[in-house]
PDB file of C-alpha atoms in Angstrom:
ATOM      1  CA  UNK A   1     -58.494 -64.202   2.274  1.00  0.00           C
ATOM      2  CA  UNK A   2     -56.345 -61.531   3.889  1.00  0.00           C
ATOM      3  CA  UNK A   3     -57.481 -58.498   1.902  1.00  0.00           C
ATOM      4  CA  UNK A   4     -54.303 -58.423  -0.172  1.00  0.00           C
ATOM      5  CA  UNK A   5     -54.535 -59.961  -3.647  1.00  0.00           C
ATOM      6  CA  UNK A   6     -51.587 -60.939  -5.788  1.00  0.00           C
ATOM      7  CA  UNK A   7     -51.560 -62.044  -9.417  1.00  0.00           C
ATOM      8  CA  UNK A   8     -50.446 -64.256 -10.951  1.00  0.00           C
ATOM      9  CA  UNK A   9     -50.103 -67.045  -8.387  1.00  0.00           C
ATOM     10  CA  UNK A  10     -47.554 -68.876 -10.519  1.00  0.00           C
ATOM     11  CA  UNK A  11     -45.228 -67.582 -13.215  1.00  0.00           C
ATOM     12  CA  UNK A  12     -42.619 -69.298 -15.346  1.00  0.00           C
ATOM     13  CA  UNK A  13     -40.479 -67.001 -17.438  1.00  0.00           C
ATOM     14  CA  UNK A  14     -37.365 -67.161 -19.539  1.00  0.00           C
ATOM     15  CA  UNK A  15     -34.340 -65.029 -18.806  1.00  0.00           C
ATOM     16  CA  UNK A  16     -35.096 -62.723 -21.723  1.00  0.00           C
ATOM     17  CA  UNK A  17     -38.766 -62.171 -20.883  1.00  0.00           C
ATOM     18  CA  UNK A  18     -40.415 -59.151 -19.333  1.00  0.00           C
ATOM     19  CA  UNK A  19     -43.270 -59.710 -16.918  1.00  0.00           C
ATOM     20  CA  UNK A  20     -45.023 -57.879 -14.088  1.00  0.00           C
ATOM     21  CA  UNK A  21     -46.390 -58.963 -10.735  1.00  0.00           C
ATOM     22  CA  UNK A  22     -49.450 -57.193  -9.388  1.00  0.00           C
ATOM     23  CA  UNK A  23     -50.605 -56.555  -5.839  1.00  0.00           C
ATOM     24  CA  UNK A  24     -53.829 -54.920  -4.715  1.00  0.00           C
ATOM     25  CA  UNK A  25     -55.183 -54.018  -1.278  1.00  0.00           C
ATOM     26  CA  UNK A  26     -58.330 -52.223  -0.200  1.00  0.00           C
ATOM     27  CA  UNK A  27     -57.652 -52.246   3.524  1.00  0.00           C
ATOM     28  CA  UNK A  28     -56.918 -48.533   3.708  1.00  0.00           C
ATOM     29  CA  UNK A  29     -53.255 -49.198   4.447  1.00  0.00           C
ATOM     30  CA  UNK A  30     -50.691 -46.588   3.484  1.00  0.00           C
ATOM     31  CA  UNK A  31     -47.602 -48.764   3.170  1.00  0.00           C
ATOM     32  CA  UNK A  32     -47.001 -51.604   0.730  1.00  0.00           C
ATOM     33  CA  UNK A  33     -44.071 -53.992   0.550  1.00  0.00           C
ATOM     34  CA  UNK A  34     -42.443 -56.457  -1.802  1.00  0.00           C
ATOM     35  CA  UNK A  35     -40.660 -59.392  -0.160  1.00  0.00           C
ATOM     36  CA  UNK A  36     -38.674 -62.245  -1.650  1.00  0.00           C
ATOM     37  CA  UNK A  37     -38.939 -65.581   0.139  1.00  0.00           C
ATOM     38  CA  UNK A  38     -36.347 -68.230  -0.650  1.00  0.00           C
ATOM     39  CA  UNK A  39     -36.159 -71.613   1.022  1.00  0.00           C
ATOM     40  CA  UNK A  40     -34.757 -71.550   4.562  1.00  0.00           C
ATOM     41  CA  UNK A  41     -33.963 -67.828   4.408  1.00  0.00           C
ATOM     42  CA  UNK A  42     -35.611 -64.900   6.187  1.00  0.00           C
ATOM     43  CA  UNK A  43     -38.068 -62.827   4.271  1.00  0.00           C
ATOM     44  CA  UNK A  44     -35.970 -60.376   2.245  1.00  0.00           C
ATOM     45  CA  UNK A  45     -37.411 -56.907   2.048  1.00  0.00           C
ATOM     46  CA  UNK A  46     -37.106 -55.626  -1.511  1.00  0.00           C
ATOM     47  CA  UNK A  47     -39.077 -52.411  -1.662  1.00  0.00           C
ATOM     48  CA  UNK A  48     -41.292 -50.320   0.563  1.00  0.00           C
ATOM     49  CA  UNK A  49     -43.780 -47.710  -0.532  1.00  0.00           C
ATOM     50  CA  UNK A  50     -44.912 -45.521   2.325  1.00  0.00           C
ATOM     51  CA  UNK A  51     -47.490 -42.837   1.622  1.00  0.00           C
ATOM     52  CA  UNK A  52     -46.841 -43.590  -2.064  1.00  0.00           C
ATOM     53  CA  UNK A  53     -43.152 -42.694  -1.795  1.00  0.00           C
ATOM     54  CA  UNK A  54     -40.554 -45.363  -2.421  1.00  0.00           C
ATOM     55  CA  UNK A  55     -38.066 -46.370   0.235  1.00  0.00           C
ATOM     56  CA  UNK A  56     -35.591 -48.309  -1.821  1.00  0.00           C
ATOM     57  CA  UNK A  57     -33.475 -51.208  -0.744  1.00  0.00           C
ATOM     58  CA  UNK A  58     -30.196 -50.590  -2.516  1.00  0.00           C
ATOM     59  CA  UNK A  59     -29.225 -54.222  -2.621  1.00  0.00           C
ATOM     60  CA  UNK A  60     -32.014 -55.101  -5.060  1.00  0.00           C
ATOM     61  CA  UNK A  61     -30.751 -55.583  -8.644  1.00  0.00           C
ATOM     62  CA  UNK A  62     -32.081 -53.178 -11.247  1.00  0.00           C
ATOM     63  CA  UNK A  63     -33.757 -56.039 -13.107  1.00  0.00           C
ATOM     64  CA  UNK A  64     -36.495 -55.627 -10.466  1.00  0.00           C
ATOM     65  CA  UNK A  65     -38.429 -52.381 -10.844  1.00  0.00           C
ATOM     66  CA  UNK A  66     -41.353 -51.455  -8.564  1.00  0.00           C
ATOM     67  CA  UNK A  67     -44.243 -49.165  -9.380  1.00  0.00           C
ATOM     68  CA  UNK A  68     -46.892 -47.790  -7.038  1.00  0.00           C
ATOM     69  CA  UNK A  69     -49.480 -45.795  -9.020  1.00  0.00           C
ATOM     70  CA  UNK A  70     -51.692 -45.277  -5.951  1.00  0.00           C
ATOM     71  CA  UNK A  71     -52.011 -46.435  -2.355  1.00  0.00           C
ATOM     72  CA  UNK A  72     -54.000 -49.543  -3.333  1.00  0.00           C
ATOM     73  CA  UNK A  73     -51.846 -50.968  -6.099  1.00  0.00           C
ATOM     74  CA  UNK A  74     -48.269 -52.126  -6.328  1.00  0.00           C
ATOM     75  CA  UNK A  75     -46.408 -53.687  -9.221  1.00  0.00           C
ATOM     76  CA  UNK A  76     -43.070 -55.422  -9.587  1.00  0.00           C
ATOM     77  CA  UNK A  77     -41.715 -55.285 -13.131  1.00  0.00           C
ATOM     78  CA  UNK A  78     -39.282 -58.035 -14.022  1.00  0.00           C
ATOM     79  CA  UNK A  79     -36.807 -58.171 -16.897  1.00  0.00           C
ATOM     80  CA  UNK A  80     -33.750 -60.244 -17.787  1.00  0.00           C
ATOM     81  CA  UNK A  81     -34.007 -62.268 -14.602  1.00  0.00           C
ATOM     82  CA  UNK A  82     -31.587 -64.973 -13.535  1.00  0.00           C
ATOM     83  CA  UNK A  83     -32.390 -68.513 -12.347  1.00  0.00           C
ATOM     84  CA  UNK A  84     -31.403 -67.528  -8.790  1.00  0.00           C
ATOM     85  CA  UNK A  85     -34.307 -65.064  -8.818  1.00  0.00           C
ATOM     86  CA  UNK A  86     -36.689 -68.016  -8.655  1.00  0.00           C
ATOM     87  CA  UNK A  87     -38.557 -67.662  -5.360  1.00  0.00           C
ATOM     88  CA  UNK A  88     -41.890 -66.803  -3.781  1.00  0.00           C
ATOM     89  CA  UNK A  89     -42.592 -63.072  -4.077  1.00  0.00           C
ATOM     90  CA  UNK A  90     -44.878 -61.758  -1.387  1.00  0.00           C
ATOM     91  CA  UNK A  91     -46.694 -58.465  -1.236  1.00  0.00           C
ATOM     92  CA  UNK A  92     -47.761 -57.029   2.105  1.00  0.00           C
ATOM     93  CA  UNK A  93     -49.484 -53.929   3.374  1.00  0.00           C
ATOM     94  CA  UNK A  94     -49.889 -52.227   6.736  1.00  0.00           C
ATOM     95  CA  UNK A  95     -50.367 -48.869   8.390  1.00  0.00           C
ATOM     96  CA  UNK A  96     -46.960 -47.251   8.550  1.00  0.00           C
ATOM     97  CA  UNK A  97     -45.606 -45.856  11.793  1.00  0.00           C
ATOM     98  CA  UNK A  98     -47.896 -47.870  14.001  1.00  0.00           C
ATOM     99  CA  UNK A  99     -47.594 -51.093  15.954  1.00  0.00           C
ATOM    100  CA  UNK A 100     -49.838 -52.931  13.542  1.00  0.00           C
ATOM    101  CA  UNK A 101     -49.391 -56.187  11.749  1.00  0.00           C
ATOM    102  CA  UNK A 102     -48.683 -56.641   8.070  1.00  0.00           C
ATOM    103  CA  UNK A 103     -51.220 -58.385   5.869  1.00  0.00           C
ATOM    104  CA  UNK A 104     -49.782 -60.586   3.147  1.00  0.00           C
ATOM    105  CA  UNK A 105     -50.967 -61.659  -0.256  1.00  0.00           C
ATOM    106  CA  UNK A 106     -50.819 -65.308  -1.308  1.00  0.00           C
ATOM    107  CA  UNK A 107     -47.609 -64.688  -3.208  1.00  0.00           C
ATOM    108  CA  UNK A 108     -46.396 -65.349  -6.724  1.00  0.00           C
ATOM    109  CA  UNK A 109     -44.272 -68.462  -7.186  1.00  0.00           C
ATOM    110  CA  UNK A 110     -41.747 -67.377  -9.804  1.00  0.00           C
ATOM    111  CA  UNK A 111     -39.584 -69.798 -11.746  1.00  0.00           C
ATOM    112  CA  UNK A 112     -36.918 -68.437 -14.091  1.00  0.00           C
ATOM    113  CA  UNK A 113     -35.776 -70.900 -16.722  1.00  0.00           C
TER     114      UNK A 113
ATOM    115  CA  UNK B   1     -26.503 -55.458  12.458  1.00  0.00           C
ATOM    116  CA  UNK B   2     -29.980 -56.680  13.109  1.00  0.00           C
ATOM    117  CA  UNK B   3     -30.513 -60.360  13.687  1.00  0.00           C
ATOM    118  CA  UNK B   4     -33.342 -62.705  14.561  1.00  0.00           C
ATOM    119  CA  UNK B   5     -32.708 -66.359  15.337  1.00  0.00           C
ATOM    120  CA  UNK B   6     -35.173 -69.239  15.339  1.00  0.00           C
ATOM    121  CA  UNK B   7     -34.652 -72.987  15.058  1.00  0.00           C
ATOM    122  CA  UNK B   8     -34.905 -74.168  11.473  1.00  0.00           C
ATOM    123  CA  UNK B   9     -37.142 -77.143  12.112  1.00  0.00           C
ATOM    124  CA  UNK B  10     -38.965 -78.819  14.976  1.00  0.00           C
ATOM    125  CA  UNK B  11     -40.967 -82.008  15.244  1.00  0.00           C
ATOM    126  CA  UNK B  12     -43.766 -82.687  17.723  1.00  0.00           C
ATOM    127  CA  UNK B  13     -46.548 -85.196  18.287  1.00  0.00           C
ATOM    128  CA  UNK B  14     -50.250 -84.595  17.787  1.00  0.00           C
ATOM    129  CA  UNK B  15     -51.885 -83.635  21.097  1.00  0.00           C
ATOM    130  CA  UNK B  16     -48.606 -82.524  22.669  1.00  0.00           C
ATOM    131  CA  UNK B  17     -47.164 -79.072  23.471  1.00  0.00           C
ATOM    132  CA  UNK B  18     -44.347 -77.372  21.583  1.00  0.00           C
ATOM    133  CA  UNK B  19     -42.398 -74.181  22.279  1.00  0.00           C
ATOM    134  CA  UNK B  20     -40.760 -72.280  19.421  1.00  0.00           C
ATOM    135  CA  UNK B  21     -38.085 -69.832  20.532  1.00  0.00           C
ATOM    136  CA  UNK B  22     -36.983 -66.578  18.963  1.00  0.00           C
ATOM    137  CA  UNK B  23     -34.063 -64.384  20.004  1.00  0.00           C
ATOM    138  CA  UNK B  24     -33.434 -60.966  18.553  1.00  0.00           C
ATOM    139  CA  UNK B  25     -30.908 -58.160  18.346  1.00  0.00           C
ATOM    140  CA  UNK B  26     -32.368 -55.105  16.685  1.00  0.00           C
ATOM    141  CA  UNK B  27     -31.921 -51.355  16.582  1.00  0.00           C
ATOM    142  CA  UNK B  28     -34.807 -50.411  18.802  1.00  0.00           C
ATOM    143  CA  UNK B  29     -37.915 -52.377  19.610  1.00  0.00           C
ATOM    144  CA  UNK B  30     -41.550 -51.580  18.976  1.00  0.00           C
ATOM    145  CA  UNK B  31     -42.981 -55.031  19.370  1.00  0.00           C
ATOM    146  CA  UNK B  32     -42.657 -58.619  18.217  1.00  0.00           C
ATOM    147  CA  UNK B  33     -44.981 -60.524  15.909  1.00  0.00           C
ATOM    148  CA  UNK B  34     -45.568 -64.209  15.316  1.00  0.00           C
ATOM    149  CA  UNK B  35     -46.959 -65.375  11.978  1.00  0.00           C
ATOM    150  CA  UNK B  36     -48.033 -68.784  10.711  1.00  0.00           C
ATOM    151  CA  UNK B  37     -47.361 -69.778   7.120  1.00  0.00           C
ATOM    152  CA  UNK B  38     -48.669 -72.963   5.552  1.00  0.00           C
ATOM    153  CA  UNK B  39     -46.778 -74.211   2.534  1.00  0.00           C
ATOM    154  CA  UNK B  40     -47.575 -72.178  -0.564  1.00  0.00           C
ATOM    155  CA  UNK B  41     -49.778 -69.756   1.345  1.00  0.00           C
ATOM    156  CA  UNK B  42     -49.533 -66.238   2.763  1.00  0.00           C
ATOM    157  CA  UNK B  43     -48.163 -65.690   6.260  1.00  0.00           C
ATOM    158  CA  UNK B  44     -51.026 -64.943   8.645  1.00  0.00           C
ATOM    159  CA  UNK B  45     -50.834 -62.965  11.880  1.00  0.00           C
ATOM    160  CA  UNK B  46     -50.902 -64.925  15.139  1.00  0.00           C
ATOM    161  CA  UNK B  47     -49.814 -62.608  17.930  1.00  0.00           C
ATOM    162  CA  UNK B  48     -48.178 -59.341  18.938  1.00  0.00           C
ATOM    163  CA  UNK B  49     -46.205 -58.637  22.130  1.00  0.00           C
ATOM    164  CA  UNK B  50     -44.765 -55.296  23.124  1.00  0.00           C
ATOM    165  CA  UNK B  51     -44.722 -55.644  26.925  1.00  0.00           C
ATOM    166  CA  UNK B  52     -43.040 -58.408  28.925  1.00  0.00           C
ATOM    167  CA  UNK B  53     -45.150 -61.386  29.776  1.00  0.00           C
ATOM    168  CA  UNK B  54     -47.442 -63.976  28.332  1.00  0.00           C
ATOM    169  CA  UNK B  55     -50.291 -63.352  25.921  1.00  0.00           C
ATOM    170  CA  UNK B  56     -52.734 -66.220  25.573  1.00  0.00           C
ATOM    171  CA  UNK B  57     -55.021 -66.730  22.628  1.00  0.00           C
ATOM    172  CA  UNK B  58     -56.759 -70.087  22.623  1.00  0.00           C
ATOM    173  CA  UNK B  59     -54.303 -72.933  22.033  1.00  0.00           C
ATOM    174  CA  UNK B  60     -51.537 -70.446  21.181  1.00  0.00           C
ATOM    175  CA  UNK B  61     -49.596 -68.295  23.652  1.00  0.00           C
ATOM    176  CA  UNK B  62     -46.718 -65.894  23.085  1.00  0.00           C
ATOM    177  CA  UNK B  63     -44.175 -64.743  25.637  1.00  0.00           C
ATOM    178  CA  UNK B  64     -41.785 -61.801  25.583  1.00  0.00           C
ATOM    179  CA  UNK B  65     -38.773 -60.779  27.645  1.00  0.00           C
ATOM    180  CA  UNK B  66     -37.388 -57.487  26.352  1.00  0.00           C
ATOM    181  CA  UNK B  67     -34.391 -57.524  28.693  1.00  0.00           C
ATOM    182  CA  UNK B  68     -33.314 -60.886  27.291  1.00  0.00           C
ATOM    183  CA  UNK B  69     -34.262 -60.180  23.675  1.00  0.00           C
ATOM    184  CA  UNK B  70     -36.306 -63.350  23.731  1.00  0.00           C
ATOM    185  CA  UNK B  71     -39.739 -64.580  22.802  1.00  0.00           C
ATOM    186  CA  UNK B  72     -41.443 -67.908  22.427  1.00  0.00           C
ATOM    187  CA  UNK B  73     -44.600 -69.203  20.831  1.00  0.00           C
ATOM    188  CA  UNK B  74     -46.305 -71.997  22.746  1.00  0.00           C
ATOM    189  CA  UNK B  75     -48.708 -74.293  20.927  1.00  0.00           C
ATOM    190  CA  UNK B  76     -50.873 -76.620  23.012  1.00  0.00           C
ATOM    191  CA  UNK B  77     -53.000 -79.632  22.056  1.00  0.00           C
ATOM    192  CA  UNK B  78     -51.242 -79.842  18.730  1.00  0.00           C
ATOM    193  CA  UNK B  79     -53.303 -80.704  15.686  1.00  0.00           C
ATOM    194  CA  UNK B  80     -52.113 -81.914  12.298  1.00  0.00           C
ATOM    195  CA  UNK B  81     -53.226 -78.595  10.788  1.00  0.00           C
ATOM    196  CA  UNK B  82     -50.629 -76.846  12.948  1.00  0.00           C
ATOM    197  CA  UNK B  83     -47.937 -78.202  10.624  1.00  0.00           C
ATOM    198  CA  UNK B  84     -46.574 -75.000   9.127  1.00  0.00           C
ATOM    199  CA  UNK B  85     -43.727 -72.534   9.331  1.00  0.00           C
ATOM    200  CA  UNK B  86     -43.780 -70.035  12.189  1.00  0.00           C
ATOM    201  CA  UNK B  87     -42.169 -66.669  11.556  1.00  0.00           C
ATOM    202  CA  UNK B  88     -40.897 -64.287  14.221  1.00  0.00           C
ATOM    203  CA  UNK B  89     -40.613 -60.597  13.299  1.00  0.00           C
ATOM    204  CA  UNK B  90     -39.524 -57.537  15.274  1.00  0.00           C
ATOM    205  CA  UNK B  91     -40.678 -53.981  14.643  1.00  0.00           C
ATOM    206  CA  UNK B  92     -37.548 -51.861  14.961  1.00  0.00           C
ATOM    207  CA  UNK B  93     -37.092 -48.217  15.940  1.00  0.00           C
ATOM    208  CA  UNK B  94     -38.060 -47.129  12.394  1.00  0.00           C
ATOM    209  CA  UNK B  95     -41.199 -49.275  12.516  1.00  0.00           C
ATOM    210  CA  UNK B  96     -39.698 -51.617   9.929  1.00  0.00           C
ATOM    211  CA  UNK B  97     -40.304 -55.349  10.281  1.00  0.00           C
ATOM    212  CA  UNK B  98     -37.192 -57.486  10.695  1.00  0.00           C
ATOM    213  CA  UNK B  99     -37.878 -61.147   9.989  1.00  0.00           C
ATOM    214  CA  UNK B 100     -36.465 -64.422  11.204  1.00  0.00           C
ATOM    215  CA  UNK B 101     -36.001 -67.302   8.760  1.00  0.00           C
ATOM    216  CA  UNK B 102     -38.936 -69.177  10.226  1.00  0.00           C
ATOM    217  CA  UNK B 103     -39.298 -72.482  12.037  1.00  0.00           C
ATOM    218  CA  UNK B 104     -40.820 -75.382  10.143  1.00  0.00           C
ATOM    219  CA  UNK B 105     -42.994 -77.353  12.545  1.00  0.00           C
ATOM    220  CA  UNK B 106     -43.754 -80.971  11.647  1.00  0.00           C
ATOM    221  CA  UNK B 107     -46.569 -82.672  13.519  1.00  0.00           C
ATOM    222  CA  UNK B 108     -46.572 -86.466  13.655  1.00  0.00           C
ATOM    223  CA  UNK B 109     -49.592 -88.625  14.533  1.00  0.00           C
TER     224      UNK B 109
END
Protein backbone atom coordinates (compact mmCIF):
# COMPACT_ATOMS: atom_id res chain seq x y z
CA UNK A 1 0.00 0.00 0.00
CA UNK A 2 1.62 3.23 -1.15
CA UNK A 3 -1.09 5.70 -0.15
CA UNK A 4 -2.26 6.16 -3.73
CA UNK A 5 -5.36 4.18 -4.75
CA UNK A 6 -6.46 3.56 -8.30
CA UNK A 7 -9.71 2.04 -9.53
CA UNK A 8 -10.50 -0.07 -11.37
CA UNK A 9 -7.49 -2.40 -11.42
CA UNK A 10 -8.54 -3.93 -14.72
CA UNK A 11 -10.74 -2.54 -17.48
CA UNK A 12 -11.79 -3.94 -20.83
CA UNK A 13 -13.64 -1.54 -23.08
CA UNK A 14 -14.81 -1.33 -26.65
CA UNK A 15 -13.71 1.44 -28.96
CA UNK A 16 -17.08 3.17 -28.70
CA UNK A 17 -17.31 3.07 -24.91
CA UNK A 18 -16.79 5.87 -22.43
CA UNK A 19 -15.13 5.05 -19.13
CA UNK A 20 -13.21 6.83 -16.38
CA UNK A 21 -10.18 5.91 -14.30
CA UNK A 22 -9.99 7.18 -10.74
CA UNK A 23 -7.03 8.01 -8.54
CA UNK A 24 -7.07 9.09 -4.91
CA UNK A 25 -4.31 10.12 -2.51
CA UNK A 26 -4.40 11.37 1.05
CA UNK A 27 -0.68 11.94 1.47
CA UNK A 28 -0.97 15.72 1.42
CA UNK A 29 0.79 15.90 -1.94
CA UNK A 30 0.08 18.84 -4.22
CA UNK A 31 0.95 17.30 -7.58
CA UNK A 32 -0.72 14.36 -9.29
CA UNK A 33 0.28 12.61 -12.49
CA UNK A 34 -1.11 10.25 -15.10
CA UNK A 35 1.42 7.96 -16.78
CA UNK A 36 1.01 5.41 -19.54
CA UNK A 37 3.22 2.33 -19.31
CA UNK A 38 3.60 0.18 -22.41
CA UNK A 39 5.83 -2.86 -22.65
CA UNK A 40 9.54 -2.08 -22.96
CA UNK A 41 8.95 1.68 -23.16
CA UNK A 42 9.71 4.41 -20.63
CA UNK A 43 6.89 5.70 -18.52
CA UNK A 44 5.08 8.25 -20.69
CA UNK A 45 3.92 11.30 -18.83
CA UNK A 46 0.39 12.17 -19.93
CA UNK A 47 -0.82 14.88 -17.59
CA UNK A 48 0.36 16.74 -14.53
CA UNK A 49 -1.77 18.64 -12.07
CA UNK A 50 0.27 20.89 -9.84
CA UNK A 51 -1.53 22.89 -7.18
CA UNK A 52 -4.73 21.84 -8.96
CA UNK A 53 -3.69 23.48 -12.23
CA UNK A 54 -3.15 21.33 -15.29
CA UNK A 55 0.19 21.19 -17.05
CA UNK A 56 -0.80 19.54 -20.28
CA UNK A 57 1.28 17.29 -22.44
CA UNK A 58 0.32 18.33 -25.94
CA UNK A 59 1.11 14.98 -27.47
CA UNK A 60 -1.77 13.26 -25.67
CA UNK A 61 -4.77 12.61 -27.95
CA UNK A 62 -8.01 14.35 -27.05
CA UNK A 63 -9.71 11.00 -26.45
CA UNK A 64 -7.97 11.18 -23.05
CA UNK A 65 -9.39 13.90 -20.81
CA UNK A 66 -8.14 14.49 -17.25
CA UNK A 67 -10.05 16.03 -14.38
CA UNK A 68 -8.74 17.13 -10.99
CA UNK A 69 -11.64 18.30 -8.79
CA UNK A 70 -9.38 18.74 -5.75
CA UNK A 71 -5.84 17.99 -4.61
CA UNK A 72 -6.74 14.45 -3.50
CA UNK A 73 -8.57 13.16 -6.55
CA UNK A 74 -7.66 12.72 -10.18
CA UNK A 75 -9.67 11.22 -13.01
CA UNK A 76 -8.86 10.16 -16.55
CA UNK A 77 -11.90 10.13 -18.82
CA UNK A 78 -11.65 7.84 -21.81
CA UNK A 79 -13.72 7.85 -24.99
CA UNK A 80 -13.42 6.34 -28.46
CA UNK A 81 -10.11 4.72 -27.64
CA UNK A 82 -8.00 2.71 -30.05
CA UNK A 83 -6.46 -0.75 -29.52
CA UNK A 84 -3.00 0.85 -29.29
CA UNK A 85 -4.20 2.66 -26.16
CA UNK A 86 -4.14 -0.67 -24.33
CA UNK A 87 -1.54 -0.29 -21.57
CA UNK A 88 -1.05 0.06 -17.83
CA UNK A 89 -2.16 3.51 -16.66
CA UNK A 90 -0.42 4.66 -13.52
CA UNK A 91 -1.31 7.51 -11.24
CA UNK A 92 1.34 9.11 -9.05
CA UNK A 93 1.56 11.93 -6.57
CA UNK A 94 4.36 13.92 -4.96
CA UNK A 95 5.22 17.29 -3.50
CA UNK A 96 5.96 19.57 -6.41
CA UNK A 97 9.15 21.60 -6.55
CA UNK A 98 11.02 19.46 -4.08
CA UNK A 99 13.51 16.63 -4.32
CA UNK A 100 10.96 14.09 -3.18
CA UNK A 101 9.94 10.80 -4.63
CA UNK A 102 6.70 10.04 -6.42
CA UNK A 103 4.27 7.56 -4.93
CA UNK A 104 2.43 5.38 -7.41
CA UNK A 105 -0.92 3.67 -7.43
CA UNK A 106 -1.25 0.03 -8.45
CA UNK A 107 -2.34 1.04 -11.93
CA UNK A 108 -5.25 0.20 -14.18
CA UNK A 109 -4.61 -2.45 -16.81
CA UNK A 110 -6.64 -1.21 -19.77
CA UNK A 111 -7.51 -3.37 -22.75
CA UNK A 112 -9.29 -1.80 -25.72
CA UNK A 113 -11.07 -4.29 -27.94
CA UNK B 1 16.36 16.20 -25.95
CA UNK B 2 16.30 14.39 -22.68
CA UNK B 3 17.35 10.78 -22.60
CA UNK B 4 17.87 8.04 -20.05
CA UNK B 5 19.40 4.72 -21.01
CA UNK B 6 19.28 1.42 -19.14
CA UNK B 7 19.80 -2.15 -20.31
CA UNK B 8 16.53 -3.79 -21.28
CA UNK B 9 17.08 -7.06 -19.46
CA UNK B 10 19.63 -8.70 -17.19
CA UNK B 11 19.93 -12.16 -15.73
CA UNK B 12 21.69 -13.08 -12.48
CA UNK B 13 21.95 -16.01 -10.09
CA UNK B 14 20.42 -16.23 -6.64
CA UNK B 15 22.98 -15.22 -4.00
CA UNK B 16 25.12 -13.28 -6.48
CA UNK B 17 25.65 -9.54 -7.06
CA UNK B 18 24.28 -7.55 -9.99
CA UNK B 19 24.89 -3.97 -11.13
CA UNK B 20 22.26 -2.15 -13.18
CA UNK B 21 23.57 0.90 -15.00
CA UNK B 22 21.79 4.09 -15.97
CA UNK B 23 23.15 6.94 -18.09
CA UNK B 24 21.33 10.21 -18.55
CA UNK B 25 21.30 13.42 -20.55
CA UNK B 26 18.81 15.89 -19.15
CA UNK B 27 18.17 19.61 -19.00
CA UNK B 28 19.38 20.22 -15.50
CA UNK B 29 19.69 17.78 -12.64
CA UNK B 30 18.02 17.75 -9.26
CA UNK B 31 18.63 14.15 -8.34
CA UNK B 32 18.24 10.59 -9.55
CA UNK B 33 15.78 7.99 -8.31
CA UNK B 34 15.71 4.21 -8.52
CA UNK B 35 12.39 2.39 -8.33
CA UNK B 36 11.50 -1.30 -8.22
CA UNK B 37 8.43 -2.58 -10.04
CA UNK B 38 7.16 -6.13 -9.75
CA UNK B 39 5.00 -7.33 -12.60
CA UNK B 40 1.49 -5.90 -12.40
CA UNK B 41 2.32 -3.76 -9.39
CA UNK B 42 3.12 -0.11 -8.66
CA UNK B 43 6.70 1.13 -8.87
CA UNK B 44 8.10 1.57 -5.37
CA UNK B 45 10.88 3.94 -4.31
CA UNK B 46 14.30 2.42 -3.64
CA UNK B 47 16.83 5.24 -3.50
CA UNK B 48 17.64 8.87 -4.24
CA UNK B 49 21.06 10.34 -5.09
CA UNK B 50 21.79 14.00 -5.63
CA UNK B 51 25.47 14.15 -4.65
CA UNK B 52 28.29 12.05 -6.11
CA UNK B 53 29.08 8.83 -4.35
CA UNK B 54 27.57 5.68 -3.01
CA UNK B 55 24.44 5.41 -0.90
CA UNK B 56 23.98 2.09 0.85
CA UNK B 57 20.68 0.77 2.10
CA UNK B 58 20.82 -2.85 3.20
CA UNK B 59 21.38 -5.19 0.26
CA UNK B 60 20.85 -2.32 -2.20
CA UNK B 61 23.32 0.47 -2.99
CA UNK B 62 23.10 3.31 -5.49
CA UNK B 63 25.98 5.25 -6.98
CA UNK B 64 26.02 8.59 -8.79
CA UNK B 65 28.58 10.44 -10.89
CA UNK B 66 27.13 13.76 -12.04
CA UNK B 67 30.13 14.62 -14.21
CA UNK B 68 29.66 11.39 -16.17
CA UNK B 69 25.85 11.44 -16.19
CA UNK B 70 25.94 7.96 -14.74
CA UNK B 71 24.39 5.95 -11.96
CA UNK B 72 24.18 2.33 -10.99
CA UNK B 73 22.08 0.24 -8.66
CA UNK B 74 23.95 -2.58 -6.95
CA UNK B 75 22.00 -5.52 -5.56
CA UNK B 76 23.84 -7.96 -3.29
CA UNK B 77 22.91 -11.43 -2.04
CA UNK B 78 20.23 -11.70 -4.68
CA UNK B 79 16.96 -13.33 -3.73
CA UNK B 80 14.26 -14.68 -6.01
CA UNK B 81 11.96 -11.87 -4.86
CA UNK B 82 14.37 -9.38 -6.42
CA UNK B 83 13.09 -10.44 -9.84
CA UNK B 84 11.45 -7.24 -11.04
CA UNK B 85 11.95 -4.25 -13.29
CA UNK B 86 14.21 -1.48 -12.02
CA UNK B 87 13.44 2.04 -13.19
CA UNK B 88 15.88 4.94 -13.25
CA UNK B 89 14.44 8.47 -13.20
CA UNK B 90 16.06 11.91 -13.18
CA UNK B 91 14.54 15.05 -11.70
CA UNK B 92 15.28 17.78 -14.23
CA UNK B 93 15.69 21.54 -13.80
CA UNK B 94 11.88 21.96 -13.72
CA UNK B 95 11.57 19.26 -11.06
CA UNK B 96 9.90 16.96 -13.59
CA UNK B 97 10.73 13.26 -13.51
CA UNK B 98 12.29 11.86 -16.67
CA UNK B 99 12.09 8.08 -16.81
CA UNK B 100 14.17 5.33 -18.32
CA UNK B 101 12.47 2.32 -19.92
CA UNK B 102 13.44 0.09 -17.02
CA UNK B 103 15.65 -2.97 -16.70
CA UNK B 104 13.96 -6.33 -16.26
CA UNK B 105 16.03 -8.38 -13.83
CA UNK B 106 15.61 -12.16 -13.95
CA UNK B 107 16.97 -14.15 -11.03
CA UNK B 108 17.76 -17.82 -11.59
CA UNK B 109 18.20 -20.42 -8.83
